[in-house]
Amino acid sequence: MNNEYAIVTGASSGMGLEFAKLLAKRGYNLVLVARRTDRLERLKKEILESHQTDIHVLSLDLVEMDSTDKLLAFVQVNKLNVTILINNAGFGTSGDFLSLPIEKTMEMLQLNIGTLTKLTYLFGNEMKKNKLGYILQVSSVGAFQPSPYFAAYSATKAYVMLFSEALDFELKGSNVSVTTLYPGATKTEFFEVSETKVNKLVARTLMTADEVADIALNAMFKRKRSIVPGIINKLSVFFAQMSPRKMTTWSAANIMK
Ligand SMILES: NC(=O)c1ccc[n+]([C@@H]2O[C@H](COP(=O)([O-])OP(=O)(O)OC[C@H]3O[C@@H](n4cnc5c(N)ncnc54)[C@H](OP(=O)(O)O)[C@@H]3O)[C@@H](O)[C@H]2O)c1
C-alpha cells in the first residue's frame, strides 16, 4: 500500500466525491473532509469494497476560522504523509448581489478564498519541506469574466485563478506544483445549493463530475499549471479572453439570468 495521503475537501458530493474515488483507484490513502459525515462514511465504505487504502473521515465546517488548523492538527497527530491537496469545497450564491443575504456571501468568500488560501499555505509548506506535492485548486470558467447574478462567486474563482497560477510559478523547481481546474457547468449539487435554474442551453453542455475529475487529476499528475475540461468550456474561455469585457459581461448575464 502507498504511504501517501490525499486530502479532498468537499468529498461528500459532486466532483470531490469523484476525486476521492479516482485517487483511491490510483492507490492513494485519503482524508475526506466535508460537513455531511454520513455521506463521507458511505463513500469510505464504498471505496473500501474495491480498494485497499487507508481512509480518514473528518467532519469539518470549512467556513469556521479554526477548521484549517484542526485539519493540520489531525494530519500531524496521525502522522499522515500528505502529498496531495485537492481544494475542492466551495459553493455559489446566485441572484442580484444587493438582494442576497450578506452573511451567506461572506461565508462563501471565507470558504472559496480564505480556507483555500490557508490550506494551501499550511500544506504547501509541508510539501515544500518534504520536496513532494501536488495541489489542485478548483476554480471555474466563471473566473474569466464578470458574471452578473453570480458576481461575488465568479470573483472568488478569479481570485483562485490569479493566486494559484502565481503560486505555481513561485514553486518552480520545488517538486510541488499547483494546478488550477476551470470547470464549466457540471452535473453536481452545485445548482441546487446555489438555487440556480439550469437553462436549456447550459443543460445540454453539462459535463459529468467523474469526467471532470478524471481530466483534472491527469493534468495535476502531469504538473500542468491549468486545465479547462471539455471542448465547450475551452471555447468559452477562449472567447472570454478574446472578446471585449463589455461583451463577455453581457453574454454571461444572459446565461446566468
Ligand atoms: N458544478 C459546477 O457546475 C461547477 C462549475 C465550476 C466550478 N465548480 C466548483 O467545483 C467545486 C465542487 O463543487 P460541486 O460542483 O462538486 O458541488 P457540490 O456537489 O455542491 O459539492 C460541494 C462540496 O463542498 C462541500 N462544502 C460546501 N460547504 C462546505 C463547508 N462549509 N465546509 C466543508 N465542506 C463544504 C460540500 O460538502 P458538505 O455540504 O457535506 O459540507 C460538498 O462536498 C466548488 O468549488 C465549485 O465552486 C462547480
Short mmCIF file of C-alpha atoms and ligand atoms in Angstrom, two decimals:
data_model
loop_
_atom_site.label_atom_id
_atom_site.label_comp_id
_atom_site.label_asym_id
_atom_site.label_seq_id
_atom_site.Cartn_x
_atom_site.Cartn_y
_atom_site.Cartn_z
CA MET A 1 0.00 0.00 0.00
CA ASN A 2 1.17 3.52 -0.91
CA ASN A 3 2.09 5.55 2.21
CA GLU A 4 0.95 8.81 0.63
CA TYR A 5 -2.26 10.62 1.56
CA ALA A 6 -4.53 12.90 -0.43
CA ILE A 7 -6.77 15.43 1.29
CA VAL A 8 -10.03 16.05 -0.57
CA THR A 9 -12.17 18.90 0.69
CA GLY A 10 -15.85 18.72 -0.20
CA ALA A 11 -15.69 14.96 -0.72
CA SER A 12 -19.33 14.34 0.23
CA SER A 13 -20.72 15.05 -3.24
CA GLY A 14 -20.08 16.10 -6.82
CA MET A 15 -16.52 16.45 -8.03
CA GLY A 16 -14.99 15.92 -4.59
CA LEU A 17 -16.57 12.50 -4.31
CA GLU A 18 -15.21 11.56 -7.73
CA PHE A 19 -11.73 12.88 -6.88
CA ALA A 20 -11.74 10.59 -3.85
CA LYS A 21 -12.76 7.51 -5.83
CA LEU A 22 -10.20 8.14 -8.57
CA LEU A 23 -7.37 8.77 -6.12
CA ALA A 24 -8.16 5.55 -4.27
CA LYS A 25 -8.05 3.76 -7.62
CA ARG A 26 -4.56 5.19 -8.11
CA GLY A 27 -3.53 3.73 -4.73
CA TYR A 28 -3.67 6.85 -2.56
CA ASN A 29 -4.85 6.90 1.04
CA LEU A 30 -7.44 9.55 1.77
CA VAL A 31 -8.52 12.22 4.20
CA LEU A 32 -12.10 13.07 3.29
CA VAL A 33 -13.42 16.40 4.55
CA ALA A 34 -16.92 17.93 4.49
CA ARG A 35 -19.80 18.63 6.87
CA ARG A 36 -22.05 15.68 5.97
CA THR A 37 -20.28 12.84 7.80
CA ASP A 38 -22.90 10.24 6.83
CA ARG A 39 -22.11 10.84 3.17
CA LEU A 40 -18.36 10.61 3.82
CA GLU A 41 -18.77 7.35 5.77
CA ARG A 42 -20.86 5.92 2.94
CA LEU A 43 -18.18 6.89 0.43
CA LYS A 44 -15.46 5.37 2.61
CA LYS A 45 -17.40 2.09 2.77
CA GLU A 46 -17.94 2.08 -0.98
CA ILE A 47 -14.26 2.70 -1.74
CA LEU A 48 -13.08 0.05 0.72
CA GLU A 49 -15.21 -2.56 -1.04
CA SER A 50 -12.92 -2.37 -4.06
CA HIS A 51 -9.64 -0.75 -2.90
CA GLN A 52 -7.18 -1.43 -0.11
CA THR A 53 -6.44 2.04 1.19
CA ASP A 54 -6.48 3.86 4.49
CA ILE A 55 -9.34 6.36 4.69
CA HIS A 56 -9.94 9.00 7.36
CA VAL A 57 -13.23 10.85 7.54
CA LEU A 58 -13.15 14.31 9.05
CA SER A 59 -16.30 16.25 9.66
CA LEU A 60 -15.44 19.94 9.45
CA ASP A 61 -17.28 23.12 8.56
CA LEU A 62 -14.57 24.77 6.50
CA VAL A 63 -16.19 28.17 6.89
CA GLU A 64 -15.13 28.16 10.53
CA MET A 65 -11.87 30.03 11.04
CA ASP A 66 -10.17 27.30 13.09
CA SER A 67 -11.14 24.44 10.74
CA THR A 68 -7.90 24.62 8.74
CA ASP A 69 -5.75 24.36 11.88
CA LYS A 70 -7.92 21.43 13.01
CA LEU A 71 -7.24 19.67 9.71
CA LEU A 72 -3.49 20.24 10.00
CA ALA A 73 -3.51 19.00 13.63
CA PHE A 74 -5.42 15.86 12.58
CA VAL A 75 -2.82 15.10 9.91
CA GLN A 76 0.08 15.73 12.30
CA VAL A 77 -1.35 13.69 15.20
CA ASN A 78 -1.95 10.76 12.85
CA LYS A 79 1.46 11.25 11.17
CA LEU A 80 -0.05 11.22 7.68
CA ASN A 81 2.26 11.89 4.77
CA VAL A 82 0.11 14.27 2.72
CA THR A 83 1.39 14.67 -0.84
CA ILE A 84 -1.87 15.77 -2.48
CA LEU A 85 -4.26 18.57 -1.55
CA ILE A 86 -7.48 18.91 -3.51
CA ASN A 87 -9.01 22.28 -2.63
CA ASN A 88 -12.46 21.49 -3.99
CA ALA A 89 -15.03 22.55 -1.33
CA GLY A 90 -16.92 25.58 -2.49
CA PHE A 91 -20.36 26.97 -3.23
CA GLY A 92 -22.02 29.78 -5.11
CA THR A 93 -24.74 32.30 -4.40
CA SER A 94 -26.86 33.48 -7.29
CA GLY A 95 -29.10 36.47 -7.78
CA ASP A 96 -28.87 40.25 -7.55
CA PHE A 97 -25.89 40.84 -5.25
CA LEU A 98 -27.67 43.55 -3.26
CA SER A 99 -30.67 41.30 -2.57
CA LEU A 100 -28.65 38.34 -1.33
CA PRO A 101 -28.07 37.89 2.41
CA ILE A 102 -24.63 39.36 3.00
CA GLU A 103 -23.88 36.73 5.69
CA LYS A 104 -24.13 33.98 3.06
CA THR A 105 -21.88 35.89 0.69
CA MET A 106 -19.29 36.38 3.44
CA GLU A 107 -19.36 32.64 4.21
CA MET A 108 -18.77 31.96 0.52
CA LEU A 109 -15.78 34.32 0.46
CA GLN A 110 -14.39 32.57 3.53
CA LEU A 111 -14.75 29.07 2.05
CA ASN A 112 -13.85 29.75 -1.59
CA ILE A 113 -10.99 32.15 -0.83
CA GLY A 114 -9.96 32.16 2.85
CA THR A 115 -9.97 28.43 3.55
CA LEU A 116 -8.45 27.55 0.18
CA THR A 117 -5.62 30.04 0.78
CA LYS A 118 -4.93 28.88 4.33
CA LEU A 119 -4.91 25.18 3.41
CA THR A 120 -2.59 25.93 0.51
CA TYR A 121 -0.27 27.75 2.91
CA LEU A 122 -0.30 25.06 5.60
CA PHE A 123 0.07 22.01 3.37
CA GLY A 124 2.14 23.81 0.71
CA ASN A 125 4.80 24.42 3.37
CA GLU A 126 4.74 20.76 4.46
CA MET A 127 5.05 19.63 0.85
CA LYS A 128 7.88 22.05 0.13
CA LYS A 129 9.75 20.79 3.19
CA ASN A 130 9.27 17.19 2.02
CA LYS A 131 10.09 18.12 -1.61
CA LEU A 132 6.98 16.40 -2.97
CA GLY A 133 3.47 17.65 -3.56
CA TYR A 134 0.54 18.26 -5.86
CA ILE A 135 -2.10 20.90 -5.17
CA LEU A 136 -5.29 21.05 -7.21
CA GLN A 137 -7.36 24.23 -6.93
CA VAL A 138 -10.94 24.19 -8.17
CA SER A 139 -11.77 27.48 -9.87
CA SER A 140 -14.41 27.88 -12.63
CA VAL A 141 -14.80 29.15 -16.19
CA GLY A 142 -16.64 31.98 -14.42
CA ALA A 143 -13.23 33.27 -13.36
CA PHE A 144 -12.57 34.62 -16.84
CA GLN A 145 -15.27 37.28 -16.98
CA PRO A 146 -17.55 39.30 -14.74
CA SER A 147 -20.69 37.22 -14.18
CA PRO A 148 -23.75 39.31 -13.27
CA TYR A 149 -26.09 37.41 -10.89
CA PHE A 150 -23.10 35.31 -9.80
CA ALA A 151 -20.99 38.43 -9.21
CA ALA A 152 -19.25 37.59 -5.93
CA TYR A 153 -18.99 33.87 -6.71
CA SER A 154 -17.22 34.35 -10.01
CA ALA A 155 -14.94 36.91 -8.35
CA THR A 156 -13.92 34.29 -5.76
CA LYS A 157 -12.97 31.99 -8.61
CA ALA A 158 -10.97 34.78 -10.29
CA TYR A 159 -9.03 35.08 -7.02
CA VAL A 160 -8.37 31.32 -7.10
CA MET A 161 -7.07 31.66 -10.66
CA LEU A 162 -4.69 34.57 -10.02
CA PHE A 163 -3.47 33.28 -6.66
CA SER A 164 -2.93 29.70 -7.76
CA GLU A 165 -1.27 30.36 -11.10
CA ALA A 166 1.13 32.81 -9.44
CA LEU A 167 1.93 30.32 -6.71
CA ASP A 168 2.66 27.59 -9.23
CA PHE A 169 5.26 29.94 -10.72
CA GLU A 170 6.80 30.62 -7.29
CA LEU A 171 7.10 26.89 -6.65
CA LYS A 172 9.00 26.06 -9.84
CA GLY A 173 11.85 23.63 -9.13
CA SER A 174 10.46 22.62 -5.72
CA ASN A 175 8.72 19.41 -6.87
CA VAL A 176 5.48 20.94 -5.61
CA SER A 177 3.02 22.10 -8.25
CA VAL A 178 -0.29 23.92 -8.26
CA THR A 179 -2.80 23.00 -10.95
CA THR A 180 -5.90 25.13 -11.39
CA LEU A 181 -9.06 23.49 -12.70
CA TYR A 182 -11.63 25.57 -14.59
CA PRO A 183 -14.83 23.53 -14.82
CA GLY A 184 -17.88 24.80 -16.65
CA ALA A 185 -21.39 23.65 -15.81
CA THR A 186 -21.04 20.19 -14.28
CA LYS A 187 -23.75 17.84 -13.06
CA THR A 188 -23.43 18.08 -9.27
CA GLU A 189 -25.42 19.53 -6.37
CA PHE A 190 -23.89 22.94 -7.12
CA PHE A 191 -27.03 24.32 -8.84
CA GLU A 192 -29.31 23.08 -6.07
CA VAL A 193 -27.09 24.69 -3.41
CA SER A 194 -26.84 27.97 -5.30
CA GLU A 195 -30.58 27.87 -6.07
CA THR A 196 -29.94 28.25 -9.78
CA LYS A 197 -32.21 27.01 -12.52
CA VAL A 198 -30.15 25.45 -15.29
CA ASN A 199 -31.32 26.85 -18.63
CA LYS A 200 -31.81 24.54 -21.62
CA LEU A 201 -28.63 25.67 -23.36
CA VAL A 202 -26.47 25.03 -20.28
CA ALA A 203 -28.24 21.71 -19.58
CA ARG A 204 -27.13 20.45 -22.98
CA THR A 205 -23.47 21.20 -22.24
CA LEU A 206 -23.30 19.75 -18.69
CA MET A 207 -20.27 17.54 -18.10
CA THR A 208 -20.35 14.75 -15.53
CA ALA A 209 -18.38 15.06 -12.30
CA ASP A 210 -16.35 11.89 -12.91
CA GLU A 211 -15.37 13.11 -16.38
CA VAL A 212 -14.15 16.44 -14.99
CA ALA A 213 -12.35 14.85 -12.03
CA ASP A 214 -10.51 12.40 -14.27
CA ILE A 215 -9.31 15.14 -16.64
CA ALA A 216 -8.26 17.29 -13.68
CA LEU A 217 -6.24 14.57 -11.96
CA ASN A 218 -4.44 13.67 -15.18
CA ALA A 219 -3.43 17.32 -15.53
CA MET A 220 -2.40 17.53 -11.88
CA PHE A 221 -0.14 14.49 -12.09
CA LYS A 222 1.46 15.99 -15.22
CA ARG A 223 2.05 19.12 -13.12
CA LYS A 224 0.15 21.32 -15.59
CA ARG A 225 -0.45 24.90 -14.47
CA SER A 226 -4.10 24.88 -15.56
CA ILE A 227 -6.77 22.75 -17.13
CA VAL A 228 -10.10 23.57 -18.75
CA PRO A 229 -12.08 20.34 -19.19
CA GLY A 230 -14.17 19.79 -22.33
CA ILE A 231 -14.33 21.49 -25.69
CA ILE A 232 -17.31 23.75 -24.86
CA ASN A 233 -15.54 25.10 -21.78
CA LYS A 234 -12.31 25.58 -23.74
CA LEU A 235 -14.22 27.58 -26.36
CA SER A 236 -15.99 29.67 -23.74
CA VAL A 237 -12.67 30.53 -22.06
CA PHE A 238 -11.13 31.35 -25.44
CA PHE A 239 -13.95 33.75 -26.32
CA ALA A 240 -13.93 35.31 -22.86
CA GLN A 241 -10.24 36.07 -23.27
CA MET A 242 -10.56 37.39 -26.82
CA SER A 243 -13.74 39.48 -26.56
CA PRO A 244 -14.24 42.95 -25.11
CA ARG A 245 -15.11 42.83 -21.38
CA LYS A 246 -18.43 44.60 -22.03
CA MET A 247 -19.48 41.87 -24.42
CA THR A 248 -18.47 38.95 -22.16
CA THR A 249 -20.27 40.59 -19.23
CA TRP A 250 -23.42 40.90 -21.33
CA SER A 251 -23.30 37.32 -22.54
CA ALA A 252 -22.56 35.98 -19.03
CA ALA A 253 -25.55 37.95 -17.73
CA ASN A 254 -27.79 36.36 -20.34
CA ILE A 255 -26.65 32.86 -19.48
CA MET A 256 -26.87 33.40 -15.70
CA LYS A 257 -30.28 35.08 -15.67
N1 LIG B 1 -20.85 22.13 -10.67
C1 LIG B 1 -20.47 23.15 -11.42
O1 LIG B 1 -21.12 23.48 -12.44
C2 LIG B 1 -19.19 23.90 -11.08
C3 LIG B 1 -18.64 24.72 -12.07
C4 LIG B 1 -17.46 25.40 -11.78
C5 LIG B 1 -16.84 25.25 -10.55
N2 LIG B 1 -17.41 24.45 -9.60
C6 LIG B 1 -16.73 24.32 -8.30
O2 LIG B 1 -16.48 22.94 -8.07
C7 LIG B 1 -16.29 22.71 -6.67
C8 LIG B 1 -17.08 21.48 -6.25
O3 LIG B 1 -18.45 21.74 -6.34
P1 LIG B 1 -19.50 20.70 -6.95
O4 LIG B 1 -19.92 21.19 -8.26
O5 LIG B 1 -18.99 19.32 -6.83
O6 LIG B 1 -20.75 20.98 -5.96
P2 LIG B 1 -21.39 20.13 -4.79
O7 LIG B 1 -21.88 18.82 -5.30
O8 LIG B 1 -22.38 21.05 -4.16
O9 LIG B 1 -20.17 19.87 -3.77
C9 LIG B 1 -19.66 20.86 -2.92
C10 LIG B 1 -18.86 20.20 -1.82
O10 LIG B 1 -18.33 21.23 -0.97
C11 LIG B 1 -18.62 20.89 0.37
N3 LIG B 1 -18.82 22.07 1.21
C12 LIG B 1 -19.67 23.11 0.98
N4 LIG B 1 -19.64 23.95 2.03
C13 LIG B 1 -18.75 23.42 2.93
C14 LIG B 1 -18.31 23.81 4.22
N5 LIG B 1 -18.78 24.92 4.82
N6 LIG B 1 -17.42 23.03 4.88
C15 LIG B 1 -16.97 21.89 4.31
N7 LIG B 1 -17.35 21.47 3.08
C16 LIG B 1 -18.24 22.22 2.42
C17 LIG B 1 -19.92 20.07 0.32
O11 LIG B 1 -19.99 19.21 1.46
P3 LIG B 1 -20.98 19.36 2.70
O12 LIG B 1 -22.21 20.06 2.23
O13 LIG B 1 -21.21 17.94 3.14
O14 LIG B 1 -20.20 20.13 3.72
C18 LIG B 1 -19.70 19.27 -0.95
O15 LIG B 1 -18.98 18.10 -0.68
C19 LIG B 1 -16.73 24.01 -5.98
O16 LIG B 1 -15.57 24.74 -5.60
C20 LIG B 1 -17.50 24.75 -7.07
O17 LIG B 1 -17.46 26.15 -6.88
C21 LIG B 1 -18.59 23.78 -9.84
#
